[in-house]
PDB file of C-alpha atoms in Angstrom:
ATOM      1  CA  MET A 866     -55.081 -14.257 -22.182  1.00 60.00           C
ATOM      2  CA  ASN A 867     -53.554 -10.976 -22.832  1.00 70.00           C
ATOM      3  CA  ILE A 868     -50.083 -10.288 -24.764  1.00 72.00           C
ATOM      4  CA  SER A 869     -48.027 -10.262 -21.465  1.00 81.00           C
ATOM      5  CA  GLU A 870     -49.410 -13.448 -19.996  1.00 78.00           C
ATOM      6  CA  GLU A 871     -48.859 -15.225 -23.215  1.00 78.00           C
ATOM      7  CA  HIS A 872     -45.326 -13.773 -23.402  1.00 66.00           C
ATOM      8  CA  ALA A 873     -44.803 -15.027 -19.817  1.00 70.00           C
ATOM      9  CA  ARG A 874     -46.191 -18.252 -20.809  1.00 77.00           C
ATOM     10  CA  GLU A 875     -43.737 -18.578 -23.894  1.00 80.00           C
ATOM     11  CA  MET A 876     -40.776 -17.561 -21.775  1.00 75.00           C
ATOM     12  CA  HIS A 877     -41.464 -20.351 -19.140  1.00 73.00           C
ATOM     13  CA  VAL A 878     -41.825 -22.986 -21.845  1.00 80.00           C
ATOM     14  CA  GLN A 879     -38.641 -21.957 -23.417  1.00 79.00           C
ATOM     15  CA  ARG A 880     -36.883 -21.814 -20.057  1.00 76.00           C
ATOM     16  CA  GLU A 881     -38.286 -25.355 -19.289  1.00 82.00           C
ATOM     17  CA  ARG A 882     -37.040 -26.528 -22.696  1.00 83.00           C
ATOM     18  CA  VAL A 883     -33.412 -25.246 -22.437  1.00 79.00           C
ATOM     19  CA  THR A 884     -33.086 -26.625 -18.905  1.00 80.00           C
ATOM     20  CA  ASN A 885     -34.445 -30.224 -20.042  1.00 81.00           C
ATOM     21  CA  GLU A 886     -31.876 -29.945 -22.902  1.00 84.00           C
ATOM     22  CA  ALA A 887     -29.108 -29.390 -20.552  1.00 83.00           C
ATOM     23  CA  ILE A 888     -30.152 -32.239 -18.393  1.00 82.00           C
ATOM     24  CA  VAL A 889     -30.403 -34.687 -21.114  1.00 84.00           C
ATOM     25  CA  ARG A 890     -26.979 -33.560 -22.713  1.00 85.00           C
ATOM     26  CA  VAL A 891     -25.121 -34.104 -19.297  1.00 85.00           C
ATOM     27  CA  ALA A 892     -26.966 -37.337 -18.650  1.00 81.00           C
ATOM     28  CA  LYS A 893     -25.696 -38.563 -22.064  1.00 85.00           C
ATOM     29  CA  ILE A 894     -22.154 -37.821 -21.371  1.00 85.00           C
ATOM     30  CA  LEU A 895     -22.337 -39.398 -17.971  1.00 79.00           C
ATOM     31  CA  ASN A 896     -23.675 -42.643 -19.894  1.00 79.00           C
ATOM     32  CA  ASP A 897     -21.292 -42.419 -22.903  1.00 78.00           C
ATOM     33  CA  GLY A 898     -18.859 -44.809 -21.900  1.00 76.00           C
ATOM     34  CA  GLU A 899     -16.021 -42.568 -21.099  1.00 77.00           C
ATOM     35  CA  GLY A 900     -14.069 -43.508 -18.032  1.00 82.00           C
ATOM     36  CA  TYR A 901     -14.928 -42.210 -14.574  1.00 81.00           C
ATOM     37  CA  GLU A 902     -12.663 -39.109 -14.388  1.00 86.00           C
ATOM     38  CA  SER A 903     -13.175 -38.058 -17.927  1.00 89.00           C
ATOM     39  CA  ALA A 904     -16.878 -38.458 -17.674  1.00 86.00           C
ATOM     40  CA  MET A 905     -16.989 -36.269 -14.593  1.00 87.00           C
ATOM     41  CA  ASN A 906     -14.801 -33.557 -15.980  1.00 92.00           C
ATOM     42  CA  HIS A 907     -16.661 -33.633 -19.389  1.00 92.00           C
ATOM     43  CA  ALA A 908     -20.032 -33.352 -17.377  1.00 90.00           C
ATOM     44  CA  LEU A 909     -18.780 -30.322 -15.205  1.00 93.00           C
ATOM     45  CA  GLN A 910     -17.590 -28.612 -18.450  1.00 94.00           C
ATOM     46  CA  GLU A 911     -20.920 -29.144 -20.241  1.00 92.00           C
ATOM     47  CA  ILE A 912     -22.766 -27.870 -17.155  1.00 91.00           C
ATOM     48  CA  SER A 913     -20.547 -24.669 -17.310  1.00 93.00           C
ATOM     49  CA  ARG A 914     -21.835 -23.973 -20.957  1.00 91.00           C
ATOM     50  CA  PHE A 915     -25.323 -23.485 -19.330  1.00 88.00           C
ATOM     51  CA  ILE A 916     -24.863 -21.837 -16.119  1.00 89.00           C
ATOM     52  CA  ARG A 917     -21.662 -19.911 -16.774  1.00 93.00           C
ATOM     53  CA  PRO A 918     -20.147 -19.968 -13.294  1.00 95.00           C
ATOM     54  CA  ASP A 919     -16.679 -19.002 -12.174  1.00 96.00           C
ATOM     55  CA  ARG A 920     -16.236 -22.473 -10.902  1.00 96.00           C
ATOM     56  CA  ILE A 921     -18.365 -25.691 -10.795  1.00 96.00           C
ATOM     57  CA  TYR A 922     -17.423 -28.601  -8.587  1.00 94.00           C
ATOM     58  CA  LEU A 923     -18.103 -31.694  -6.620  1.00 92.00           C
ATOM     59  CA  LEU A 924     -17.528 -31.889  -2.989  1.00 93.00           C
ATOM     60  CA  GLU A 925     -17.489 -35.439  -1.519  1.00 91.00           C
ATOM     61  CA  THR A 926     -17.887 -36.316   2.133  1.00 91.00           C
ATOM     62  CA  ASP A 927     -17.858 -39.288   4.456  1.00 90.00           C
ATOM     63  CA  GLY A 928     -19.257 -37.248   7.172  1.00 90.00           C
ATOM     64  CA  ILE A 929     -16.007 -36.497   8.864  1.00 93.00           C
ATOM     65  CA  THR A 930     -14.203 -34.849   6.048  1.00 94.00           C
ATOM     66  CA  VAL A 931     -14.927 -33.176   2.830  1.00 94.00           C
ATOM     67  CA  SER A 932     -12.884 -32.924  -0.278  1.00 94.00           C
ATOM     68  CA  ASN A 933     -13.197 -31.231  -3.499  1.00 93.00           C
ATOM     69  CA  THR A 934     -12.803 -34.184  -6.075  1.00 92.00           C
ATOM     70  CA  PHE A 935     -13.658 -32.507  -9.470  1.00 93.00           C
ATOM     71  CA  GLU A 936     -13.749 -28.983 -10.501  1.00 95.00           C
ATOM     72  CA  TRP A 937     -14.241 -26.930 -13.676  1.00 96.00           C
ATOM     73  CA  CYS A 938     -12.935 -23.302 -13.609  1.00 97.00           C
ATOM     74  CA  ALA A 939     -13.698 -20.562 -16.130  1.00 96.00           C
ATOM     75  CA  GLU A 940     -10.730 -18.732 -17.729  1.00 95.00           C
ATOM     76  CA  GLY A 941      -8.841 -16.468 -15.299  1.00 94.00           C
ATOM     77  CA  ILE A 942     -10.397 -18.256 -12.206  1.00 95.00           C
ATOM     78  CA  GLN A 943      -8.088 -19.955  -9.673  1.00 92.00           C
ATOM     79  CA  SER A 944      -8.597 -23.525  -9.055  1.00 94.00           C
ATOM     80  CA  GLU A 945      -9.426 -24.309  -5.311  1.00 92.00           C
ATOM     81  CA  ILE A 946      -9.229 -28.246  -5.735  1.00 94.00           C
ATOM     82  CA  GLU A 947      -5.870 -28.370  -3.998  1.00 94.00           C
ATOM     83  CA  THR A 948      -6.854 -26.121  -1.186  1.00 91.00           C
ATOM     84  CA  LEU A 949     -10.116 -28.065  -0.470  1.00 90.00           C
ATOM     85  CA  GLN A 950      -8.884 -31.397   0.543  1.00 95.00           C
ATOM     86  CA  ASN A 951      -9.797 -33.501   3.710  1.00 94.00           C
ATOM     87  CA  LEU A 952     -11.337 -30.483   5.470  1.00 92.00           C
ATOM     88  CA  ASP A 953     -13.196 -31.067   8.667  1.00 92.00           C
ATOM     89  CA  TYR A 954     -16.895 -31.487   7.746  1.00 92.00           C
ATOM     90  CA  GLU A 955     -18.360 -29.838  10.662  1.00 88.00           C
ATOM     91  CA  GLU A 956     -16.038 -26.670  10.442  1.00 86.00           C
ATOM     92  CA  TYR A 957     -16.042 -26.314   6.561  1.00 85.00           C
ATOM     93  CA  ILE A 958     -19.576 -27.159   5.190  1.00 85.00           C
ATOM     94  CA  SER A 959     -21.875 -28.679   8.121  1.00 84.00           C
ATOM     95  CA  GLY A 960     -23.648 -25.231   8.228  1.00 84.00           C
ATOM     96  CA  TRP A 961     -24.891 -25.551   4.733  1.00 89.00           C
ATOM     97  CA  GLU A 962     -27.416 -28.269   6.103  1.00 88.00           C
ATOM     98  CA  VAL A 963     -29.433 -25.403   7.612  1.00 89.00           C
ATOM     99  CA  PHE A 964     -30.287 -24.400   4.008  1.00 92.00           C
ATOM    100  CA  LEU A 965     -31.522 -27.895   3.358  1.00 92.00           C
ATOM    101  CA  ARG A 966     -34.273 -27.638   5.900  1.00 90.00           C
ATOM    102  CA  ASP A 967     -36.464 -25.400   3.638  1.00 90.00           C
ATOM    103  CA  SER A 968     -35.014 -26.047   0.235  1.00 90.00           C
ATOM    104  CA  PRO A 969     -33.585 -29.113  -1.648  1.00 91.00           C
ATOM    105  CA  GLY A 970     -30.186 -27.093  -2.172  1.00 93.00           C
ATOM    106  CA  VAL A 971     -27.973 -24.490  -0.729  1.00 94.00           C
ATOM    107  CA  ILE A 972     -28.959 -21.271  -2.537  1.00 92.00           C
ATOM    108  CA  MET A 973     -27.122 -18.327  -1.647  1.00 93.00           C
ATOM    109  CA  GLU A 974     -27.768 -15.168  -3.791  1.00 93.00           C
ATOM    110  CA  ASP A 975     -25.330 -13.244  -1.672  1.00 95.00           C
ATOM    111  CA  ILE A 976     -22.762 -14.907   0.797  1.00 94.00           C
ATOM    112  CA  GLU A 977     -23.547 -12.162   3.265  1.00 95.00           C
ATOM    113  CA  VAL A 978     -26.360 -14.318   4.291  1.00 93.00           C
ATOM    114  CA  LEU A 979     -23.702 -16.635   6.096  1.00 92.00           C
ATOM    115  CA  ARG A 980     -22.295 -13.654   8.100  1.00 92.00           C
ATOM    116  CA  ASN A 981     -25.808 -12.558   9.115  1.00 93.00           C
ATOM    117  CA  MET A 982     -26.192 -16.207  10.373  1.00 91.00           C
ATOM    118  CA  GLY A 983     -22.974 -15.979  12.309  1.00 91.00           C
ATOM    119  CA  ASP A 984     -21.400 -18.683  10.195  1.00 88.00           C
ATOM    120  CA  MET A 985     -17.817 -16.643   9.745  1.00 89.00           C
ATOM    121  CA  VAL A 986     -15.884 -19.904   8.951  1.00 85.00           C
ATOM    122  CA  ASP A 987     -18.006 -20.536   5.647  1.00 87.00           C
ATOM    123  CA  TYR A 988     -18.348 -16.820   5.004  1.00 91.00           C
ATOM    124  CA  GLU A 989     -14.434 -16.245   5.130  1.00 90.00           C
ATOM    125  CA  ASN A 990     -13.663 -19.288   3.112  1.00 87.00           C
ATOM    126  CA  LEU A 991     -16.062 -18.311   0.410  1.00 90.00           C
ATOM    127  CA  LYS A 992     -14.853 -14.652   0.554  1.00 93.00           C
ATOM    128  CA  ARG A 993     -11.270 -15.830   0.205  1.00 90.00           C
ATOM    129  CA  GLN A 994     -12.373 -17.546  -2.880  1.00 90.00           C
ATOM    130  CA  GLU A 995     -14.043 -14.297  -4.261  1.00 93.00           C
ATOM    131  CA  ILE A 996     -17.514 -15.923  -4.152  1.00 94.00           C
ATOM    132  CA  LYS A 997     -20.372 -13.840  -4.241  1.00 95.00           C
ATOM    133  CA  ARG A 998     -23.190 -16.349  -4.914  1.00 94.00           C
ATOM    134  CA  LEU A 999     -23.206 -19.940  -4.530  1.00 94.00           C
ATOM    135  CA  MET A1000     -25.696 -22.697  -5.402  1.00 94.00           C
ATOM    136  CA  ALA A1001     -24.868 -26.441  -4.445  1.00 94.00           C
ATOM    137  CA  PHE A1002     -27.387 -29.501  -4.311  1.00 93.00           C
ATOM    138  CA  PRO A1003     -26.557 -32.397  -2.059  1.00 93.00           C
ATOM    139  CA  PHE A1004     -26.344 -36.125  -3.256  1.00 90.00           C
ATOM    140  CA  TYR A1005     -26.921 -38.908  -1.193  1.00 88.00           C
ATOM    141  CA  ARG A1006     -25.790 -42.555  -0.767  1.00 85.00           C
ATOM    142  CA  GLN A1007     -27.643 -44.744   1.620  1.00 83.00           C
ATOM    143  CA  GLY A1008     -29.657 -41.746   2.834  1.00 86.00           C
ATOM    144  CA  ARG A1009     -26.628 -39.645   4.105  1.00 88.00           C
ATOM    145  CA  ILE A1010     -25.271 -36.701   2.381  1.00 90.00           C
ATOM    146  CA  ALA A1011     -22.351 -37.852   0.259  1.00 91.00           C
ATOM    147  CA  GLY A1012     -21.548 -34.562  -1.254  1.00 92.00           C
ATOM    148  CA  TYR A1013     -22.606 -31.706  -3.298  1.00 94.00           C
ATOM    149  CA  LEU A1014     -22.700 -30.561  -6.854  1.00 94.00           C
ATOM    150  CA  GLY A1015     -22.038 -26.679  -6.657  1.00 94.00           C
ATOM    151  CA  GLY A1016     -21.480 -23.617  -8.729  1.00 95.00           C
ATOM    152  CA  ASP A1017     -20.134 -20.252  -7.598  1.00 95.00           C
ATOM    153  CA  ASN A1018     -20.806 -16.888  -9.242  1.00 95.00           C
ATOM    154  CA  PHE A1019     -23.172 -18.319 -12.009  1.00 91.00           C
ATOM    155  CA  GLU A1020     -24.998 -16.222 -14.331  1.00 86.00           C
ATOM    156  CA  VAL A1021     -28.302 -15.246 -13.308  1.00 82.00           C
ATOM    157  CA  THR A1022     -30.790 -15.419 -16.075  1.00 75.00           C
ATOM    158  CA  ASP A1023     -34.440 -15.820 -16.822  1.00 71.00           C
ATOM    159  CA  GLN A1024     -33.422 -18.125 -20.008  1.00 70.00           C
ATOM    160  CA  PHE A1025     -32.538 -21.150 -17.868  1.00 68.00           C
ATOM    161  CA  ASN A1026     -33.298 -22.585 -14.370  1.00 80.00           C
ATOM    162  CA  THR A1027     -30.078 -23.115 -12.729  1.00 83.00           C
ATOM    163  CA  ALA A1028     -31.438 -24.567  -9.476  1.00 84.00           C
ATOM    164  CA  GLU A1029     -33.501 -27.157 -11.453  1.00 82.00           C
ATOM    165  CA  LEU A1030     -30.345 -28.188 -13.450  1.00 82.00           C
ATOM    166  CA  LEU A1031     -28.225 -28.589 -10.396  1.00 86.00           C
ATOM    167  CA  ALA A1032     -30.920 -30.213  -8.384  1.00 85.00           C
ATOM    168  CA  THR A1033     -31.623 -32.887 -11.120  1.00 83.00           C
ATOM    169  CA  LEU A1034     -28.117 -33.584 -12.113  1.00 83.00           C
ATOM    170  CA  SER A1035     -27.010 -34.069  -8.405  1.00 86.00           C
ATOM    171  CA  PHE A1036     -29.187 -36.949  -8.521  1.00 79.00           C
ATOM    172  CA  PHE A1037     -26.768 -38.600 -10.906  1.00 72.00           C
ATOM    173  CA  TRP A1038     -23.911 -38.205  -8.548  1.00 71.00           C
ATOM    174  CA  GLY A1039     -25.601 -40.374  -6.045  1.00 64.00           C
ATOM    175  CA  PRO A1040     -25.340 -44.205  -6.146  1.00 52.00           C
ATOM    176  CA  GLY A1041     -26.738 -44.396  -9.649  1.00 49.00           C
ATOM    177  CA  LEU A1042     -23.701 -42.882 -11.507  1.00 52.00           C
ATOM    178  CA  LEU A1043     -21.105 -44.532  -9.601  1.00 49.00           C
ATOM    179  CA  ILE A1044     -22.810 -48.013 -10.106  1.00 45.00           C
ATOM    180  CA  THR A1045     -23.061 -47.318 -13.922  1.00 46.00           C
ATOM    181  CA  ILE A1046     -19.742 -45.924 -14.542  1.00 44.00           C
ATOM    182  CA  SER A1047     -18.182 -48.872 -12.307  1.00 45.00           C
ATOM    183  CA  PHE A1048     -20.109 -51.540 -14.304  1.00 44.00           C
ATOM    184  CA  MET A1049     -19.049 -49.800 -17.505  1.00 44.00           C
ATOM    185  CA  ASN A1050     -15.416 -49.868 -16.624  1.00 44.00           C
ATOM    186  CA  TRP A1051     -15.751 -53.402 -15.394  1.00 43.00           C
ATOM    187  CA  SER A1052     -17.483 -54.403 -18.647  1.00 41.00           C
ATOM    188  CA  ILE A1053     -14.824 -52.631 -20.839  1.00 42.00           C
ATOM    189  CA  SER A1054     -11.789 -54.086 -18.860  1.00 42.00           C
ATOM    190  CA  GLY A1055     -13.474 -57.544 -18.836  1.00 44.00           C
ATOM    191  CA  ALA A1056     -14.025 -57.337 -22.658  1.00 42.00           C
ATOM    192  CA  VAL A1057     -10.192 -56.297 -22.976  1.00 40.00           C
ATOM    193  CA  MET A1058      -8.978 -59.261 -21.037  1.00 41.00           C
ATOM    194  CA  ASP A1059     -11.135 -61.814 -22.741  1.00 41.00           C
TER     195      ASP A1059
END
């Protein structure tokens, strides 16, 4: 093994270690007994420490409408949570499903790909928000897309695997997280009432 191969292997191991550390830190937050809203906001803030996005968010859908339910924004970045409520799913993000045919997530290194695809609604909406690149991974409930964990204008780095982090954490936003947090809240309120 030459020096460059050894260095590449060491960098890969380091990248995987940091990515796994981030996943564990966020999983601990989600299982630490905080209330639902507090845990969600805390988890997004923790993810932001690693991927350094302008904005990180949770979009939730019933297949008819889509809403931004949680959001963390970097300093100086305008929140979009109020403007992204009860939007028509077909018009707003159904186009993202095209990306899921060949990938576990929506990965746009440049939103110009939307314009090239003719998806002007998504393109104009993202452009309005000053989004240049986006990564979002779906979470599922009963086999259907229930939403996306996404980040905009995240830092591109070789030190960390942003796609792996978001893909893994999107799993936690499926039924497992909701059952866990609901059970924790029920247990806590039941203990208080006794």
